[in-house]
Amino acid sequence: MTQILLPHLSSWLRRLAIYLALLAPLLPGCSITTRESYISIKLADNSSARQSYHRLSIYKREQNFITKLRALTTNRGSHELFKSIEVSSDIFGSPGLLVSPGKYLILADCSHASVTVKKGHTQELTLQQLTFHQPPVDYDGEDGMFQILCERFGSPVFSQKLTSIFKLYLLSNIDQIFIHMMPLTVTLDLSERSTHIDLAALRINTANNEKTKFFLSQDKASITMTAGLPVARWIYFLPGEYRIAVNGSTKSVTLEAQTPQEITLGALRVATPAKTPLDYVTRFNAEPPTFSLRSPTEQTHHTLRLNTTYPLLPGTYEIKLTGGHQTIQVSVVAGKQLTIPLNTITIHSPCTREASTWQQQQLCPKIGLTLYESITDEPTQGSVGVPILFFAKKILVQLHSAHGIKQAVNARPGQHKEVVLGSLTLTPKVTFQNNRATELIRLEVLDDNTRQGFPNSIHNSSHLGDSKERNLMLLPGEYQLVSYESIKTSTRFKQKKQTVSFITLAPNSSHTVTYPFYRRLPQTQPANIYQPQSGD
């Protein structure tokens, strides 16, 4: 009988305990003590931080795979499982945030703490305050004007980006945070209620309110560099020595704490005349036409586009067309725009002149050009129908269809110039004589412009050494056809030079010249008669 009643008695006692627990709050003088666990956080200066609780995160280390878990890899290479705990402002009050016993990871601003909460206990933590003092400027609070990047724990998942936040609440010292990508190590002074860091302020102004970006890197650490930062706004940095970079121009600057500093940029524009078909240059070179900019103190070049205004730091620079060899010096002044005009010429064949599109132009015979900005420079290559870009007042041109002939072509400042080639046909009339032979026919340029612009330029002629008919595409101008002959006298051979013809070739014209070409008559040789020898 006792064995039968014991199970029923145990069940009744359990039910009675449940009823008493439910009725206890309703009965006067009756209470039941519960052993609950809490996490409580306070500030070192005893101020209120309830407004910043949304930047707190709490994770419980779990081993139960049934719950919703998050697997993270720490910087130690191990894997840990975390369960996110919802955080409310109660964590700053008393008794704190109600949690279950266990191990927790608490993330604050750029810092963390690992705690173990026991049953019936309250785990208390203290937040130290880190304050960044702003310089005395009108801060507009735009995104990116003051930016902090850091990792709160040993995993990129816990990285933090704070914008326009000047007061941080830390659980521990910070190994490294980045202020606009500049590293900073923070050691908290536990004897003080808060730690203060003074900031520097910098604003870059453009000459005509142009939109651009500038970069700032530590002067002695060329690897560290900020992302592009906007101009015409105050931006806060850590005090120190920096190097500013704007569109390839650079400048060293020292930023001092609580001392605002402004720098006004100049501007540079390398411009081509209106109606220059630059898209043909792009198609021919397979890339847009550009120029390079280099500071005399730097070894590297920065590539910039034509017809674009670039804000630059004031100073002296060297610019050169990409693919060209002529370098010119320019001086950029703060608050002013400098425009460097480019000269452009298109040399057309009659076919490319009539073509209205690039596709039609590709059906025309190809005639290459060799271009000399200076007779001592390495030449560059071009083609008829494609604009030539250069800084000088004139350029020396050699057509591949007339090897050896170089002619200076004058630019038309402020306008795109077009030159159409002419066609010259040279037809030899062969004549046989006993004592006379043409050794060489040479087509020479009669061009004072070329000699004045390029005084060291020689070989402005094309040698025609045989009696073949030739058709040459030439630049409009004055030419002469010269003959060099060998005349046999009774005692010796005599050289003779004579001008066969003067030629004036107009643009888009055809001209034919017939000239004598002398050959000697073959010498009559006596027949070689076989004479038998004795013994044959």
Coordinates of C-alpha atoms in Angstrom, one line a residue:
M1 CA 0.0 0.0 0.0
T2 CA 2.9 2.4 0.8
Q3 CA 4.5 1.7 -2.5
I4 CA 1.3 2.6 -4.3
L5 CA 0.8 6.0 -2.4
L6 CA 4.4 7.3 -2.8
P7 CA 4.2 8.1 -6.6
H8 CA 0.8 9.9 -6.0
L9 CA 2.2 11.9 -3.1
S10 CA 5.2 13.1 -5.1
S11 CA 2.9 14.3 -7.9
W12 CA 0.7 16.2 -5.4
L13 CA 3.7 17.9 -3.9
R14 CA 4.9 19.1 -7.3
R15 CA 1.5 20.6 -8.1
L16 CA 1.3 22.3 -4.7
A17 CA 4.7 24.0 -5.3
I18 CA 3.5 25.3 -8.6
Y19 CA 0.3 26.7 -7.1
L20 CA 2.2 28.4 -4.3
A21 CA 4.6 30.0 -6.8
L22 CA 1.6 31.4 -8.7
L23 CA -0.2 32.7 -5.6
A24 CA 2.8 34.1 -3.8
P25 CA 2.7 37.6 -5.4
L26 CA -1.0 37.9 -4.4
L27 CA -0.5 37.0 -0.7
P28 CA 0.7 39.8 1.7
G29 CA 4.1 39.2 3.3
C30 CA 4.8 36.3 1.1
S31 CA 7.8 36.3 -1.4
I32 CA 10.0 33.8 -3.2
T33 CA 13.7 34.6 -3.9
T34 CA 14.8 33.9 -7.4
R35 CA 18.5 33.5 -8.4
E36 CA 18.6 35.6 -11.6
S37 CA 21.8 36.8 -13.5
Y38 CA 22.5 40.2 -14.9
I39 CA 25.0 42.2 -16.9
S40 CA 25.3 45.8 -15.8
I41 CA 27.4 48.5 -17.5
K42 CA 28.3 51.9 -16.1
L43 CA 30.4 54.9 -17.2
A44 CA 33.7 55.8 -15.6
D45 CA 32.5 59.4 -15.2
N46 CA 29.1 58.3 -13.9
S47 CA 27.3 60.1 -16.7
S48 CA 24.5 58.6 -18.7
A49 CA 25.3 56.6 -21.8
R50 CA 21.8 55.3 -22.5
Q51 CA 21.8 57.0 -25.9
S52 CA 24.7 54.9 -27.1
Y53 CA 23.4 51.4 -26.1
H54 CA 22.6 50.7 -29.8
R55 CA 26.3 50.5 -30.5
L56 CA 26.7 47.7 -27.9
S57 CA 26.4 44.1 -29.0
I58 CA 26.3 41.0 -26.7
Y59 CA 26.9 37.4 -27.9
K60 CA 26.6 34.3 -25.8
R61 CA 29.0 31.5 -26.4
E62 CA 27.0 28.5 -27.2
Q63 CA 27.6 24.8 -27.8
N64 CA 24.0 23.9 -28.5
F65 CA 23.6 23.5 -32.2
I66 CA 19.8 23.6 -32.1
T67 CA 19.6 27.3 -31.3
K68 CA 20.2 29.9 -34.0
L69 CA 24.0 30.3 -33.9
R70 CA 26.6 32.3 -35.7
A71 CA 30.0 30.7 -36.4
L72 CA 32.9 33.1 -36.4
T73 CA 36.6 32.7 -36.9
T74 CA 38.8 34.7 -34.6
N75 CA 42.3 36.0 -35.2
R76 CA 43.6 33.0 -33.3
G77 CA 42.3 30.7 -36.1
S78 CA 39.8 28.9 -33.9
H79 CA 36.1 28.7 -34.5
E80 CA 33.5 29.8 -31.9
L81 CA 29.8 29.7 -31.9
F82 CA 27.8 32.8 -30.8
K83 CA 24.2 33.5 -30.2
S84 CA 23.2 37.2 -30.4
I85 CA 21.5 38.7 -27.4
E86 CA 19.1 41.6 -27.8
V87 CA 20.4 44.7 -26.0
S88 CA 18.2 47.4 -24.4
S89 CA 19.0 50.5 -22.4
D90 CA 18.3 48.4 -19.2
I91 CA 21.9 47.3 -19.3
F92 CA 22.9 50.8 -17.9
G93 CA 20.4 50.6 -15.0
S94 CA 20.0 48.6 -11.9
P95 CA 20.0 45.6 -11.7
G96 CA 21.0 45.5 -15.4
L97 CA 20.2 43.3 -18.4
L98 CA 18.7 40.0 -17.5
V99 CA 20.6 37.1 -19.0
S100 CA 21.1 33.4 -18.4
P101 CA 24.3 32.1 -16.9
G102 CA 27.1 31.5 -19.3
K103 CA 30.1 33.0 -21.1
Y104 CA 29.5 36.2 -23.0
L105 CA 31.3 38.4 -25.5
I106 CA 30.5 42.1 -25.1
L107 CA 31.3 44.5 -27.9
A108 CA 31.5 48.3 -27.4
D109 CA 33.1 51.0 -29.5
C110 CA 36.2 49.5 -31.1
S111 CA 36.7 47.3 -28.1
H112 CA 35.4 44.1 -26.4
A113 CA 35.3 42.2 -23.2
S114 CA 34.8 38.5 -22.4
V115 CA 32.9 37.7 -19.2
T116 CA 31.5 34.7 -17.4
V117 CA 28.1 35.4 -15.7
K118 CA 27.3 33.0 -12.8
K119 CA 23.8 32.1 -11.7
G120 CA 22.4 34.7 -9.3
H121 CA 25.2 37.2 -9.9
T122 CA 25.5 40.5 -11.6
Q123 CA 28.5 41.1 -13.9
E124 CA 29.5 44.7 -13.8
L125 CA 31.6 46.4 -16.5
T126 CA 32.9 50.0 -16.8
L127 CA 33.1 52.0 -20.0
Q128 CA 35.9 54.4 -20.4
Q129 CA 35.2 57.5 -22.4
L130 CA 37.4 58.6 -25.4
T131 CA 36.7 62.1 -26.7
F132 CA 38.0 63.7 -29.9
H133 CA 38.2 67.4 -29.5
Q134 CA 37.1 69.3 -32.7
P135 CA 39.1 72.3 -33.9
P136 CA 37.2 75.6 -34.0
V137 CA 35.7 75.4 -37.5
D138 CA 32.1 75.2 -38.8
Y139 CA 31.7 71.5 -39.1
D140 CA 28.8 70.6 -41.4
G141 CA 28.5 67.0 -40.1
E142 CA 28.4 65.5 -43.6
D143 CA 29.2 61.8 -44.0
G144 CA 32.9 61.1 -44.3
M145 CA 34.1 64.3 -42.7
F146 CA 35.3 62.4 -39.6
Q147 CA 35.5 58.7 -40.0
I148 CA 36.7 55.9 -37.7
L149 CA 37.4 52.4 -38.8
C150 CA 38.2 49.6 -36.3
E151 CA 37.7 46.0 -35.3
R152 CA 35.9 45.4 -32.1
F153 CA 37.0 41.7 -31.9
G154 CA 39.4 39.4 -33.7
S155 CA 37.2 38.9 -36.7
P156 CA 36.3 41.1 -39.7
V157 CA 32.7 40.3 -39.0
F158 CA 32.9 42.6 -36.0
S159 CA 34.5 45.6 -37.8
Q160 CA 33.0 49.0 -37.1
K161 CA 32.7 52.2 -39.0
L162 CA 31.8 55.3 -37.2
T163 CA 31.0 58.6 -38.9
S164 CA 30.8 62.0 -37.2
I165 CA 31.0 60.3 -33.8
F166 CA 33.4 62.2 -31.5
K167 CA 32.8 60.4 -28.2
L168 CA 33.6 56.7 -27.9
Y169 CA 32.8 54.3 -25.1
L170 CA 35.5 51.7 -24.7
L171 CA 35.8 48.5 -22.7
S172 CA 39.6 48.2 -23.1
N173 CA 42.6 49.7 -24.7
I174 CA 42.6 49.8 -28.5
D175 CA 45.5 48.2 -30.4
Q176 CA 44.8 50.2 -33.5
I177 CA 42.0 52.3 -35.0
F178 CA 42.1 54.3 -38.2
I179 CA 41.1 57.9 -38.5
H180 CA 40.6 58.4 -42.2
M181 CA 42.9 55.4 -42.7
M182 CA 45.6 56.9 -40.4
P183 CA 46.5 54.4 -37.6
L184 CA 46.1 55.3 -34.0
T185 CA 46.8 53.3 -30.8
V186 CA 44.8 54.3 -27.7
T187 CA 45.9 53.6 -24.2
L188 CA 43.3 54.5 -21.6
D189 CA 44.2 56.5 -18.5
L190 CA 42.2 54.6 -15.9
S191 CA 43.0 57.3 -13.3
E192 CA 41.0 59.8 -15.4
R193 CA 37.3 59.7 -16.1
S194 CA 38.0 60.2 -19.8
T195 CA 40.8 60.4 -22.4
H196 CA 41.0 63.3 -24.9
I197 CA 42.6 63.5 -28.3
D198 CA 42.9 66.8 -30.1
L199 CA 42.2 66.8 -33.9
A200 CA 43.5 68.9 -36.8
A201 CA 41.3 70.3 -39.5
L202 CA 42.0 70.7 -43.2
R203 CA 40.0 72.2 -46.1
I204 CA 41.0 72.1 -49.7
N205 CA 39.4 74.8 -51.9
T206 CA 39.3 74.8 -55.7
A207 CA 39.7 77.7 -58.0
N208 CA 36.3 77.8 -59.6
N209 CA 34.3 75.4 -57.4
E210 CA 35.3 72.4 -59.4
K211 CA 34.4 69.0 -58.1
T212 CA 37.4 66.7 -57.4
K213 CA 38.9 64.4 -54.7
F214 CA 42.1 64.7 -52.8
F215 CA 44.1 62.1 -51.0
L216 CA 46.1 62.3 -47.8
S217 CA 48.9 59.9 -46.7
Q218 CA 51.4 59.9 -44.0
D219 CA 54.5 61.6 -45.3
K220 CA 56.9 58.8 -44.3
A221 CA 54.6 55.9 -45.0
S222 CA 53.7 56.0 -48.7
I223 CA 51.6 52.8 -48.4
T224 CA 48.9 54.3 -46.1
M225 CA 46.6 56.5 -48.0
T226 CA 43.0 57.7 -47.5
A227 CA 40.2 57.1 -49.8
G228 CA 39.2 60.0 -52.0
L229 CA 38.0 62.9 -49.9
P230 CA 35.8 65.8 -51.1
V231 CA 37.0 69.4 -51.4
A232 CA 35.4 72.6 -50.0
R233 CA 34.7 70.9 -46.7
W234 CA 36.4 70.8 -43.3
I235 CA 37.8 67.3 -42.6
Y236 CA 39.3 66.3 -39.3
F237 CA 42.6 64.3 -39.1
L238 CA 45.1 63.3 -36.5
P239 CA 47.9 65.9 -36.1
G240 CA 51.1 65.0 -38.0
E241 CA 53.0 65.3 -41.2
Y242 CA 51.2 64.3 -44.4
R243 CA 51.4 64.4 -48.1
I244 CA 48.5 65.7 -50.1
A245 CA 47.8 64.4 -53.6
V246 CA 45.4 66.0 -56.1
N247 CA 45.3 64.7 -59.7
G248 CA 49.0 63.8 -59.7
S249 CA 50.2 67.0 -57.9
T250 CA 51.6 66.6 -54.4
K251 CA 52.5 68.7 -51.5
S252 CA 53.9 68.0 -48.0
V253 CA 52.0 69.6 -45.1
T254 CA 52.1 69.6 -41.3
L255 CA 48.7 69.5 -39.6
E256 CA 48.7 70.9 -36.1
A257 CA 46.2 70.1 -33.3
Q258 CA 43.3 72.5 -33.0
T259 CA 44.7 74.6 -35.8
P260 CA 42.6 74.8 -39.0
Q261 CA 44.5 74.9 -42.3
E262 CA 43.2 75.8 -45.7
I263 CA 44.8 75.2 -49.1
T264 CA 43.5 76.8 -52.3
L265 CA 44.2 74.9 -55.6
G266 CA 44.8 76.2 -59.1
A267 CA 43.6 74.5 -62.2
L268 CA 45.1 73.2 -65.5
R269 CA 43.3 72.4 -68.8
V270 CA 45.0 71.2 -71.9
A271 CA 42.5 72.0 -74.7
T272 CA 42.2 71.2 -78.4
P273 CA 40.5 73.5 -80.9
A274 CA 36.8 73.1 -81.5
K275 CA 35.7 70.6 -84.1
T276 CA 38.8 68.5 -83.7
P277 CA 37.6 64.9 -84.3
L278 CA 39.3 63.4 -81.3
D279 CA 37.2 60.2 -81.7
Y280 CA 39.4 59.4 -84.7
V281 CA 42.5 59.6 -82.5
T282 CA 40.8 57.3 -80.0
R283 CA 40.0 54.8 -82.7
F284 CA 43.5 54.9 -84.2
N285 CA 45.4 54.6 -80.9
A286 CA 42.7 52.3 -79.3
E287 CA 42.6 54.7 -76.3
P288 CA 41.6 58.3 -75.7
P289 CA 44.2 61.0 -76.2
T290 CA 45.9 61.9 -72.9
F291 CA 48.8 63.8 -71.5
S292 CA 51.1 63.1 -68.6
L293 CA 51.8 65.4 -65.7
R294 CA 54.9 65.2 -63.5
S295 CA 56.3 67.4 -60.7
P296 CA 60.1 68.0 -61.0
T297 CA 60.4 66.5 -57.5
E298 CA 58.6 63.3 -58.4
Q299 CA 59.7 60.4 -60.5
T300 CA 56.2 59.1 -61.5
H301 CA 53.8 60.5 -64.1
H302 CA 50.1 61.0 -63.8
T303 CA 47.9 60.5 -66.8
L304 CA 45.2 63.1 -67.5
R305 CA 42.6 63.5 -70.2
L306 CA 42.5 66.4 -72.7
N307 CA 39.7 69.0 -72.6
T308 CA 39.2 68.4 -68.9
T309 CA 39.8 70.9 -66.1
Y310 CA 41.9 69.4 -63.3
P311 CA 42.4 71.2 -60.0
L312 CA 46.1 71.0 -59.0
L313 CA 48.2 72.1 -56.1
P314 CA 50.1 75.3 -56.9
G315 CA 53.5 74.7 -58.4
T316 CA 55.6 74.0 -61.5
Y317 CA 55.0 70.9 -63.6
E318 CA 56.1 69.2 -66.8
I319 CA 53.5 68.0 -69.2
K320 CA 53.8 65.8 -72.3
L321 CA 51.4 64.3 -74.7
T322 CA 51.1 60.6 -74.3
G323 CA 53.2 59.0 -77.1
G324 CA 54.9 62.4 -77.8
H325 CA 58.4 63.5 -76.9
Q326 CA 58.1 67.3 -76.5
T327 CA 57.9 68.4 -72.8
I328 CA 56.8 71.8 -71.7
Q329 CA 56.8 73.5 -68.3
V330 CA 53.7 75.0 -66.8
S331 CA 53.2 77.0 -63.6
V332 CA 49.9 76.6 -61.7
V333 CA 48.9 79.5 -59.5
A334 CA 46.4 79.2 -56.5
G335 CA 42.9 80.4 -57.4
K336 CA 43.6 80.6 -61.2
Q337 CA 43.0 78.3 -64.1
L338 CA 45.8 77.8 -66.7
T339 CA 44.7 76.7 -70.2
I340 CA 47.4 75.3 -72.5
P341 CA 46.2 75.2 -76.1
L342 CA 47.0 72.2 -78.3
N343 CA 47.5 72.6 -82.1
T344 CA 45.8 70.0 -84.3
I345 CA 46.2 69.2 -88.0
T346 CA 44.6 66.5 -90.1
I347 CA 46.4 65.6 -93.3
H348 CA 43.9 64.1 -95.7
S349 CA 44.3 62.1 -98.9
P350 CA 41.5 63.0 -101.4
C351 CA 39.8 59.8 -100.4
T352 CA 39.8 60.4 -96.6
R353 CA 38.7 64.0 -97.3
E354 CA 35.5 62.7 -99.0
A355 CA 34.8 60.0 -96.3
S356 CA 32.2 61.2 -93.9
T357 CA 32.6 58.5 -91.3
W358 CA 35.5 56.5 -89.8
Q359 CA 34.1 53.3 -91.4
Q360 CA 34.2 54.9 -94.8
Q361 CA 37.7 56.2 -94.2
Q362 CA 38.9 52.7 -93.5
L363 CA 38.2 51.8 -97.2
C364 CA 40.7 54.4 -98.4
P365 CA 44.4 53.5 -99.2
K366 CA 46.5 53.7 -96.0
I367 CA 49.2 56.3 -96.0
G368 CA 51.4 56.4 -92.9
L369 CA 53.0 59.5 -91.4
T370 CA 56.2 60.0 -89.4
L371 CA 56.0 63.1 -87.2
Y372 CA 58.8 65.1 -85.7
E373 CA 58.1 67.7 -83.0
S374 CA 61.8 68.4 -83.1
I375 CA 64.4 67.1 -85.5
T376 CA 66.4 65.8 -82.5
D377 CA 63.4 64.0 -80.9
E378 CA 62.3 60.4 -81.6
P379 CA 59.5 60.5 -84.2
T380 CA 56.0 59.3 -83.6
Q381 CA 53.7 57.6 -86.1
G382 CA 50.4 58.7 -87.5
S383 CA 48.1 58.2 -90.5
V384 CA 46.3 60.3 -93.0
G385 CA 42.7 61.1 -91.9
V386 CA 43.7 61.1 -88.2
P387 CA 44.4 64.4 -86.3
I388 CA 47.9 65.2 -85.2
L389 CA 48.3 66.8 -81.8
F390 CA 51.3 68.9 -80.8
F391 CA 52.3 71.9 -78.7
A392 CA 54.7 73.7 -81.1
K393 CA 53.7 76.2 -83.8
K394 CA 54.7 73.8 -86.6
I395 CA 55.5 70.1 -87.0
L396 CA 57.7 68.2 -89.4
V397 CA 55.9 65.6 -91.5
Q398 CA 57.2 62.8 -93.6
L399 CA 54.8 60.7 -95.7
H400 CA 55.6 57.0 -96.1
S401 CA 54.6 57.4 -99.8
A402 CA 57.5 59.8 -100.4
H403 CA 60.4 58.4 -98.3
G404 CA 63.0 61.1 -97.5
I405 CA 60.8 64.2 -97.9
K406 CA 60.1 66.0 -94.7
Q407 CA 58.0 69.2 -94.7
A408 CA 57.0 71.6 -92.0
V409 CA 53.3 72.2 -91.6
N410 CA 52.2 75.3 -89.8
A411 CA 49.5 75.2 -87.2
R412 CA 46.5 77.5 -87.2
P413 CA 46.2 78.6 -83.5
G414 CA 42.8 78.2 -82.0
Q415 CA 41.5 76.3 -85.1
H416 CA 41.7 72.7 -86.3
K417 CA 43.6 72.8 -89.6
E418 CA 43.1 70.3 -92.5
V419 CA 45.5 69.8 -95.3
V420 CA 44.7 67.7 -98.4
L421 CA 47.5 66.0 -100.3
G422 CA 48.1 66.3 -104.0
S423 CA 49.1 63.6 -106.4
L424 CA 52.3 63.8 -108.5
T425 CA 53.0 61.3 -111.3
L426 CA 56.6 61.1 -112.5
T427 CA 57.0 59.4 -115.9
P428 CA 60.5 58.8 -117.3
K429 CA 61.2 58.9 -121.0
V430 CA 64.0 56.6 -121.7
T431 CA 66.6 57.6 -124.3
F432 CA 69.7 55.7 -125.3
Q433 CA 72.9 57.6 -126.0
N434 CA 76.5 56.4 -126.4
N435 CA 78.2 58.8 -124.0
R436 CA 75.4 59.8 -121.6
A437 CA 73.6 58.1 -118.7
T438 CA 71.3 59.2 -115.9
E439 CA 72.7 58.2 -112.6
L440 CA 70.0 59.6 -110.2
I441 CA 66.7 61.5 -110.3
R442 CA 65.9 63.4 -107.1
L443 CA 62.7 65.2 -106.1
E444 CA 63.6 68.1 -103.8
V445 CA 61.4 70.3 -101.6
L446 CA 61.7 74.1 -102.1
D447 CA 60.4 75.1 -98.7
D448 CA 61.9 78.0 -96.8
N449 CA 59.4 77.3 -94.0
T450 CA 60.9 73.9 -93.3
R451 CA 64.5 75.3 -93.3
Q452 CA 63.6 78.1 -91.0
G453 CA 61.5 75.9 -88.6
F454 CA 63.9 73.0 -88.6
P455 CA 67.3 74.3 -89.6
N456 CA 69.1 71.0 -88.9
S457 CA 66.7 69.1 -91.1
I458 CA 68.4 67.6 -94.2
H459 CA 67.6 64.9 -96.7
N460 CA 64.4 66.7 -97.7
S461 CA 64.4 64.9 -101.0
S462 CA 63.4 61.5 -102.4
H463 CA 65.8 59.6 -104.6
L464 CA 64.5 57.9 -107.7
G465 CA 67.3 55.6 -108.9
D466 CA 65.6 53.8 -111.7
S467 CA 63.4 54.4 -114.7
K468 CA 60.1 53.3 -113.3
E469 CA 57.1 55.5 -113.3
R470 CA 56.0 56.6 -109.8
N471 CA 52.9 58.1 -108.3
L472 CA 53.5 60.1 -105.1
M473 CA 51.1 61.6 -102.6
L474 CA 52.7 64.8 -101.4
L475 CA 51.9 67.8 -99.3
P476 CA 51.0 70.9 -101.3
G477 CA 54.0 73.1 -102.1
E478 CA 57.0 73.8 -104.4
Y479 CA 59.2 71.1 -105.7
Q480 CA 61.9 70.6 -108.2
L481 CA 63.0 67.5 -110.1
V482 CA 66.8 67.3 -110.4
S483 CA 68.8 65.0 -112.7
Y484 CA 72.3 63.8 -112.0
E485 CA 74.0 62.5 -115.2
S486 CA 77.3 61.0 -116.2
I487 CA 78.7 62.2 -119.5
K488 CA 81.7 60.5 -121.1
T489 CA 84.2 62.8 -122.8
S490 CA 87.3 61.8 -124.8
T491 CA 89.4 61.6 -121.6
R492 CA 87.1 61.0 -118.6
F493 CA 83.6 60.9 -117.2
K494 CA 82.1 64.1 -116.1
Q495 CA 79.2 64.6 -113.6
K496 CA 76.4 67.0 -114.5
K497 CA 73.5 68.2 -112.4
Q498 CA 70.5 69.9 -113.9
T499 CA 67.0 70.9 -113.0
V500 CA 64.6 69.0 -115.1
S501 CA 61.3 70.6 -113.9
F502 CA 59.8 73.0 -111.3
I503 CA 56.6 71.8 -109.8
T504 CA 53.8 73.6 -108.0
L505 CA 51.4 71.1 -106.4
A506 CA 48.1 72.4 -105.2
P507 CA 45.8 70.7 -102.6
N508 CA 43.7 67.9 -103.9
S509 CA 45.2 68.2 -107.4
S510 CA 47.0 65.8 -109.8
H511 CA 50.1 66.7 -111.7
T512 CA 52.1 64.7 -114.2
V513 CA 55.8 65.3 -115.1
T514 CA 57.6 63.6 -117.9
Y515 CA 61.4 63.7 -117.7
P516 CA 64.3 62.3 -119.8
F517 CA 66.1 59.3 -118.5
Y518 CA 69.3 58.5 -120.4
R519 CA 70.9 55.1 -120.8
R520 CA 74.1 54.2 -122.6
L521 CA 74.0 52.0 -125.7
P522 CA 75.3 48.5 -125.1
Q523 CA 78.9 48.1 -126.2
T524 CA 79.4 45.9 -129.2
Q525 CA 81.7 43.0 -128.2
P526 CA 83.8 41.1 -130.8
A527 CA 82.7 37.5 -131.3
N528 CA 84.8 35.0 -129.2
I529 CA 86.0 32.6 -132.0
Y530 CA 87.3 29.4 -130.8
Q531 CA 90.9 28.7 -131.9
P532 CA 92.1 25.1 -131.7
Q533 CA 95.3 24.5 -129.9
S534 CA 98.2 22.3 -130.9
G535 CA 97.7 18.9 -129.5
D536 CA 93.9 19.0 -129.9

